[in-house]
Amino acid sequence: MIVVMKSKSNEEDLNEVLDLIEEEGFEAHLSQGVETTIIGLIGDTAGKEQVKSRLQAFSSVEKVIAVLDPFKLTGWKFKPEKTVIKLDEVEIGNGKPVVMAGPCAVENEEQLMTTAKAVKEAGAEILRGGAFKPRTSPYSFQGLGEEGLKLLAQAREETGLKIITELMDLEHLELVAEYTDIIQIGARNMQNYPLLSAIGKLDKPAMLKRGMSATIREWLLAAEYIMCEGNQQVLLCERGIRTFGEETRNTLDLSSVPMVNELSHLPVIVDPSHGTGRWELVNPMARAAVAVGADGLIVEVHPNPKEALSDGPQSLKPKKFAQLMADINTITDSLGNSKGSRWPSAI
Ligand code: PEP
Ligand code: MN
């Protein structure tokens, strides 16, 4: 249920409404825009006609809308302004694509520091690197664990880059949250609901990758699991889905970007590395992602892809990554002001 306040209502009016919402056992999510103040009721409001009538009785309330669509917190109805995730001066969702780059896995100090410095110099703002790796085979390199997290923190210290790393299970939640700026939830864990609910209780941005066979609806509902626990700082990441081809690792579904922008205020990041599995395709798909309205990219970069312990074939060498940055800047510039206000009616 959503309460739209009258434009002339004041703080006292708002507090009265918030008190009633609390009294009725719901949590209120406030969205104060320039023109309108909207309050979303978090909790199951189905069949609560009496609550609706009580709210409608306030003279300060413009209208009360029952939200029937499933995207209660991710959808535009609930929050008619684009979500911007802020990490100090880095802003994701403000119209200018933000690039996250780094190795698939943190392997050692030299590999990480060399990569971090190179991606920083090329213009990336966030360093990626897995410390806990969800590998298809149990015999493949599984990541350095806490040692990897420490190296990421060291790289942040030395370069000023923010960091993103994957959390694989509840057991490591506190540990990973302590080190990272953004928690990555991998494709394989998109429907790990206890993990999503636990992240929902944190005050830390989370990037939810699309499951490899997930529909857009399932992906957004997974984001609802995080948001309904209170954490509104969610980023979505399109990383390709399984189809029939063998030439690419996955099929990068770029149509999901404008589709999600139609349905949701959450920023969307595109991963052309896992999306294709081939370094030659990363630059063209990155350019395309920015052109269709992605709020950012996550790209795998390795100083020596041939020796990489994971995902070498899809990793860019630093020089090729610098070229990618230059190319996407050209696309961003050519889009001009048409980016930044991409919610449905504005397209
Ligand atoms: C990764 O980002 O390294 C990764 C494992 O991605 P995904 O969960 O999309 O497979
Ligand atoms: Mn990888």
Coordinates of C-alpha atoms and ligand atoms in Angstrom, one line a residue:
M1 CA 0.0 0.0 0.0
I2 CA 1.2 3.5 -0.8
V3 CA 0.2 6.8 0.8
V4 CA 0.6 9.9 -1.3
M5 CA 0.6 13.1 0.8
K6 CA -0.9 16.3 -0.3
S7 CA 1.7 18.8 -1.6
K8 CA 0.6 21.3 1.1
S9 CA 1.0 18.9 4.0
N10 CA 3.6 19.7 6.6
E11 CA 5.9 17.7 8.9
E12 CA 3.3 17.4 11.6
D13 CA 0.8 15.9 9.1
L14 CA 3.4 13.5 8.0
N15 CA 4.2 12.4 11.6
E16 CA 0.6 11.7 12.3
V17 CA 0.3 9.4 9.3
L18 CA 3.6 7.7 10.2
D19 CA 2.4 7.1 13.7
L20 CA -0.8 5.4 12.5
I21 CA 1.2 3.2 10.1
E22 CA 3.4 2.1 13.0
E23 CA 0.4 1.6 15.3
E24 CA -1.1 -0.7 12.6
G25 CA 2.0 -2.8 12.7
F26 CA 3.6 -1.8 9.4
E27 CA 7.0 -0.3 8.7
A28 CA 7.0 2.9 6.7
H29 CA 9.3 3.7 3.9
L30 CA 9.5 7.4 3.2
S31 CA 10.3 8.8 -0.2
Q32 CA 10.4 12.6 -0.2
G33 CA 10.7 14.1 -3.7
V34 CA 10.6 17.8 -4.6
E35 CA 6.9 17.8 -5.4
T36 CA 5.5 14.8 -3.6
T37 CA 6.0 12.8 -0.4
I38 CA 5.1 9.1 -0.7
I39 CA 5.0 6.6 2.1
G40 CA 5.2 2.9 1.3
L41 CA 3.8 0.4 3.8
I42 CA 6.1 -2.5 4.3
G43 CA 4.3 -5.7 5.3
D44 CA 1.4 -7.7 4.0
T45 CA -1.4 -5.2 3.4
A46 CA -3.7 -7.6 1.5
G47 CA -7.2 -7.3 2.8
K48 CA -6.4 -4.5 5.2
E49 CA -9.3 -2.3 4.1
Q50 CA -9.7 -0.7 7.5
V51 CA -6.1 0.5 7.4
K52 CA -6.7 2.0 4.0
S53 CA -9.9 3.8 5.3
R54 CA -8.1 5.2 8.4
L55 CA -5.3 6.6 6.2
Q56 CA -7.7 8.1 3.7
A57 CA -9.5 9.9 6.5
F58 CA -6.5 12.2 7.1
S59 CA -7.1 15.6 5.4
S60 CA -3.3 15.7 4.6
V61 CA -3.5 12.5 2.5
E62 CA -4.1 12.9 -1.2
K63 CA -4.7 9.2 -1.9
V64 CA -4.0 5.7 -0.8
I65 CA -3.1 3.2 -3.5
A66 CA -3.1 -0.6 -3.1
V67 CA -0.1 -1.9 -4.9
L68 CA -1.2 -5.0 -6.7
D69 CA 1.9 -5.6 -8.8
P70 CA 4.5 -7.8 -7.3
F71 CA 7.3 -5.3 -7.4
K72 CA 6.3 -3.5 -4.3
L73 CA 9.7 -2.0 -3.4
T74 CA 11.7 -2.4 -6.6
G75 CA 8.9 -0.7 -8.7
W76 CA 8.5 2.9 -9.7
K77 CA 5.1 3.2 -8.0
F78 CA 6.7 2.8 -4.7
K79 CA 9.6 5.2 -5.4
P80 CA 9.2 7.5 -8.4
E81 CA 12.9 8.5 -8.4
K82 CA 15.9 6.6 -9.6
T83 CA 17.9 5.0 -6.8
V84 CA 21.4 6.4 -6.6
I85 CA 23.9 4.3 -4.6
K86 CA 26.5 6.6 -3.0
L87 CA 29.9 5.4 -1.9
D88 CA 31.5 8.7 -0.9
E89 CA 32.0 10.5 -4.2
V90 CA 31.1 7.5 -6.4
E91 CA 27.5 7.6 -7.4
I92 CA 25.9 4.7 -9.2
G93 CA 22.6 5.5 -11.0
N94 CA 23.1 9.2 -11.6
G95 CA 23.3 9.0 -15.3
K96 CA 27.0 8.5 -15.8
P97 CA 28.1 4.8 -16.1
V98 CA 30.3 3.6 -13.3
V99 CA 32.9 1.0 -14.1
M100 CA 33.9 -1.8 -11.7
A101 CA 36.9 -3.8 -12.9
G102 CA 39.5 -6.3 -11.7
P103 CA 40.4 -9.9 -11.7
C104 CA 37.8 -12.7 -11.5
A105 CA 39.7 -14.0 -8.4
V106 CA 42.2 -12.3 -6.1
E107 CA 45.3 -14.5 -6.7
N108 CA 48.2 -12.8 -5.0
E109 CA 49.4 -9.3 -4.0
E110 CA 51.3 -8.6 -7.2
Q111 CA 48.5 -9.6 -9.5
L112 CA 45.9 -7.6 -7.5
M113 CA 48.0 -4.4 -7.1
T114 CA 49.1 -4.4 -10.7
T115 CA 45.5 -4.7 -11.9
A116 CA 44.1 -2.2 -9.4
K117 CA 46.6 0.5 -10.4
A118 CA 45.9 -0.2 -14.1
V119 CA 42.1 0.0 -13.9
K120 CA 42.3 3.1 -11.7
E121 CA 44.5 4.8 -14.2
A122 CA 42.1 3.9 -17.0
G123 CA 39.2 5.5 -15.1
A124 CA 37.5 2.6 -13.2
E125 CA 36.0 3.7 -9.8
I126 CA 35.5 0.3 -8.2
L127 CA 37.8 -2.7 -8.0
R128 CA 36.3 -6.2 -8.3
G129 CA 37.9 -9.4 -7.2
G130 CA 36.6 -12.7 -5.7
A131 CA 38.0 -14.0 -2.5
F132 CA 35.4 -16.7 -2.2
K133 CA 34.8 -18.2 -5.6
P134 CA 31.8 -20.2 -6.7
R135 CA 33.6 -22.5 -9.1
T136 CA 31.7 -25.0 -11.3
S137 CA 34.2 -27.7 -10.3
P138 CA 35.2 -28.4 -6.7
Y139 CA 38.7 -29.1 -8.0
S140 CA 39.2 -25.6 -9.4
F141 CA 40.8 -22.7 -7.4
Q142 CA 38.3 -21.7 -4.7
G143 CA 39.8 -18.3 -3.8
L144 CA 42.1 -17.0 -1.0
G145 CA 39.3 -16.4 1.5
E146 CA 40.1 -13.8 4.2
E147 CA 43.6 -13.3 2.8
G148 CA 41.9 -12.2 -0.5
L149 CA 39.7 -9.7 1.4
K150 CA 42.8 -8.3 3.1
L151 CA 44.5 -7.8 -0.2
L152 CA 41.4 -6.0 -1.6
A153 CA 41.4 -3.7 1.4
Q154 CA 45.1 -3.0 0.8
A155 CA 44.4 -2.2 -2.8
R156 CA 41.6 0.2 -1.7
E157 CA 44.1 1.9 0.6
E158 CA 46.7 2.3 -2.1
T159 CA 44.5 3.4 -5.0
G160 CA 41.4 5.0 -3.4
L161 CA 39.2 2.6 -5.4
K162 CA 36.1 1.2 -3.7
I163 CA 35.8 -2.6 -3.7
I164 CA 33.2 -5.2 -4.5
T165 CA 33.5 -8.9 -3.7
E166 CA 31.2 -11.9 -3.6
L167 CA 29.6 -13.3 -0.5
M168 CA 28.8 -17.0 -1.0
D169 CA 27.2 -18.1 2.3
L170 CA 25.8 -16.9 5.6
E171 CA 28.8 -18.1 7.4
H172 CA 31.0 -15.4 5.9
L173 CA 28.4 -12.5 6.0
E174 CA 30.0 -10.5 8.8
L175 CA 33.6 -11.1 7.5
V176 CA 32.8 -10.0 3.9
A177 CA 30.6 -7.1 5.0
E178 CA 33.5 -5.8 7.3
Y179 CA 35.9 -5.5 4.3
T180 CA 33.8 -4.7 1.3
D181 CA 32.0 -1.5 0.0
I182 CA 29.5 -3.5 -2.1
I183 CA 28.5 -7.1 -1.5
Q184 CA 28.2 -9.2 -4.6
I185 CA 25.6 -11.9 -4.7
G186 CA 26.5 -14.3 -7.5
A187 CA 24.2 -15.8 -10.2
R188 CA 24.2 -19.1 -8.4
N189 CA 22.9 -17.6 -5.2
M190 CA 20.2 -15.3 -6.7
Q191 CA 17.5 -17.5 -5.1
N192 CA 19.3 -18.2 -1.9
Y193 CA 16.5 -16.5 0.1
P194 CA 18.0 -16.9 3.6
L195 CA 21.2 -15.2 2.3
L196 CA 19.2 -12.4 0.6
S197 CA 17.1 -11.8 3.8
A198 CA 20.3 -11.6 5.9
I199 CA 21.8 -9.0 3.5
G200 CA 18.5 -7.1 3.8
K201 CA 19.3 -6.4 7.4
L202 CA 22.6 -4.8 6.7
D203 CA 23.3 -1.2 5.9
K204 CA 25.6 -1.9 3.0
P205 CA 25.0 -1.8 -0.8
A206 CA 24.4 -5.2 -2.5
M207 CA 24.7 -6.1 -6.1
L208 CA 22.4 -9.0 -7.1
K209 CA 23.5 -10.9 -10.2
R210 CA 20.8 -12.4 -12.4
G211 CA 20.5 -16.2 -12.0
M212 CA 21.6 -18.0 -15.1
S213 CA 18.1 -19.3 -15.8
A214 CA 16.1 -16.5 -14.0
T215 CA 13.4 -14.5 -15.6
I216 CA 13.4 -10.8 -15.0
R217 CA 10.4 -11.2 -12.7
E218 CA 12.3 -13.8 -10.5
W219 CA 15.3 -11.5 -10.4
L220 CA 13.3 -8.5 -9.3
L221 CA 11.5 -10.6 -6.7
A222 CA 14.8 -11.8 -5.4
A223 CA 15.7 -8.1 -4.9
E224 CA 12.4 -7.7 -3.0
Y225 CA 13.8 -10.2 -0.5
I226 CA 16.6 -7.9 0.3
M227 CA 14.6 -4.7 0.3
C228 CA 11.7 -5.9 2.4
E229 CA 14.1 -6.4 5.3
G230 CA 15.1 -2.7 5.1
N231 CA 18.1 -2.5 2.9
Q232 CA 17.2 -0.3 -0.1
Q233 CA 20.7 -0.1 -1.5
V234 CA 20.4 -2.7 -4.2
L235 CA 22.1 -2.9 -7.6
L236 CA 21.0 -5.4 -10.2
C237 CA 23.5 -7.0 -12.5
E238 CA 22.7 -8.6 -15.9
R239 CA 25.4 -11.3 -16.5
G240 CA 23.9 -13.4 -19.2
I241 CA 21.5 -16.3 -19.2
R242 CA 21.7 -19.9 -20.5
T243 CA 20.5 -20.4 -24.0
F244 CA 21.4 -22.9 -26.8
G245 CA 24.6 -21.5 -28.3
E246 CA 28.1 -22.9 -27.6
E247 CA 30.1 -20.1 -29.1
T248 CA 29.5 -17.9 -26.0
R249 CA 29.5 -18.9 -22.4
N250 CA 26.1 -17.3 -21.8
T251 CA 23.7 -15.1 -23.8
L252 CA 24.0 -11.5 -22.6
D253 CA 20.4 -10.4 -22.4
L254 CA 20.8 -6.7 -23.1
S255 CA 17.1 -6.3 -23.5
S256 CA 16.8 -6.8 -19.8
V257 CA 18.4 -3.4 -19.2
P258 CA 15.6 -1.2 -20.8
M259 CA 13.1 -3.7 -19.4
V260 CA 14.3 -3.4 -15.9
N261 CA 14.5 0.4 -16.4
E262 CA 10.8 0.3 -17.3
L263 CA 9.9 -1.7 -14.2
S264 CA 12.3 -0.6 -11.5
H265 CA 14.1 2.4 -10.1
L266 CA 17.2 0.3 -9.2
P267 CA 20.4 0.8 -11.0
V268 CA 21.4 -1.9 -13.5
I269 CA 25.0 -3.0 -14.1
V270 CA 26.1 -5.2 -17.0
D271 CA 28.7 -7.9 -16.9
P272 CA 30.0 -8.4 -20.5
S273 CA 32.7 -10.8 -19.2
H274 CA 30.6 -13.6 -17.8
G275 CA 27.9 -12.6 -20.3
T276 CA 30.0 -13.7 -23.2
G277 CA 33.0 -15.7 -21.8
R278 CA 35.3 -14.3 -24.5
W279 CA 37.5 -11.3 -24.2
E280 CA 37.0 -10.3 -27.9
L281 CA 33.3 -9.7 -27.2
V282 CA 33.7 -7.7 -24.0
N283 CA 34.4 -4.3 -25.6
P284 CA 31.5 -4.4 -28.1
M285 CA 29.0 -5.7 -25.6
A286 CA 30.2 -3.1 -23.0
R287 CA 29.5 -0.3 -25.6
A288 CA 26.1 -1.8 -26.4
A289 CA 25.3 -2.0 -22.6
V290 CA 26.0 1.7 -22.1
A291 CA 24.0 2.6 -25.2
V292 CA 20.9 0.8 -23.9
G293 CA 21.0 2.5 -20.6
A294 CA 23.2 0.5 -18.2
D295 CA 24.2 2.4 -15.0
G296 CA 27.5 0.7 -15.0
L297 CA 29.7 -2.2 -16.0
I298 CA 31.6 -4.9 -14.2
V299 CA 34.6 -6.1 -16.3
E300 CA 37.2 -8.8 -15.6
V301 CA 40.8 -7.6 -16.1
H302 CA 44.0 -9.6 -15.6
P303 CA 47.6 -8.6 -16.2
N304 CA 48.3 -12.0 -17.7
P305 CA 45.0 -13.8 -18.7
K306 CA 46.8 -16.9 -20.0
E307 CA 48.1 -17.6 -16.4
A308 CA 44.8 -16.6 -14.7
L309 CA 43.5 -19.1 -12.1
S310 CA 40.0 -18.4 -13.2
D311 CA 38.2 -16.9 -16.2
G312 CA 41.3 -16.1 -18.2
P313 CA 39.6 -16.4 -21.6
Q314 CA 37.1 -13.6 -20.8
S315 CA 39.6 -11.3 -19.1
L316 CA 41.0 -8.2 -20.7
K317 CA 44.6 -7.1 -20.5
P318 CA 45.0 -3.7 -18.9
K319 CA 45.7 -2.0 -22.3
K320 CA 42.5 -3.4 -23.8
F321 CA 40.6 -2.3 -20.7
A322 CA 41.9 1.3 -21.2
Q323 CA 40.6 1.1 -24.8
L324 CA 37.2 0.0 -23.5
M325 CA 37.1 2.9 -21.1
A326 CA 37.8 5.3 -23.9
D327 CA 35.2 3.7 -26.1
I328 CA 32.4 3.8 -23.5
N329 CA 33.2 7.4 -22.8
T330 CA 32.5 8.2 -26.5
I331 CA 29.2 6.4 -26.2
T332 CA 28.3 8.2 -23.0
D333 CA 29.2 11.6 -24.5
S334 CA 27.1 10.9 -27.6
L335 CA 24.1 10.1 -25.5
G336 CA 24.3 13.5 -23.8
N337 CA 21.4 14.4 -21.5
S338 CA 19.1 11.7 -22.7
K339 CA 20.6 9.5 -19.9
G340 CA 19.9 10.2 -16.3
S341 CA 16.2 10.3 -16.4
R342 CA 15.2 7.0 -17.8
W343 CA 12.1 6.0 -16.0
P344 CA 9.2 4.8 -18.2
S345 CA 7.4 7.9 -19.2
A346 CA 10.7 9.8 -19.7
I347 CA 12.1 7.5 -22.4
Ligands
PEP1 C1 32.0 -13.5 -10.8 O1 31.6 -12.3 -10.9 O2 33.2 -13.8 -10.7 C2 31.0 -14.6 -10.9 C3 31.3 -15.8 -10.4 O3 29.9 -14.2 -11.5 P1 28.5 -15.0 -11.7 O4 27.9 -15.1 -10.4 O5 27.7 -14.0 -12.6 O6 28.8 -16.3 -12.4
MN2 MN 34.7 -14.7 -13.1

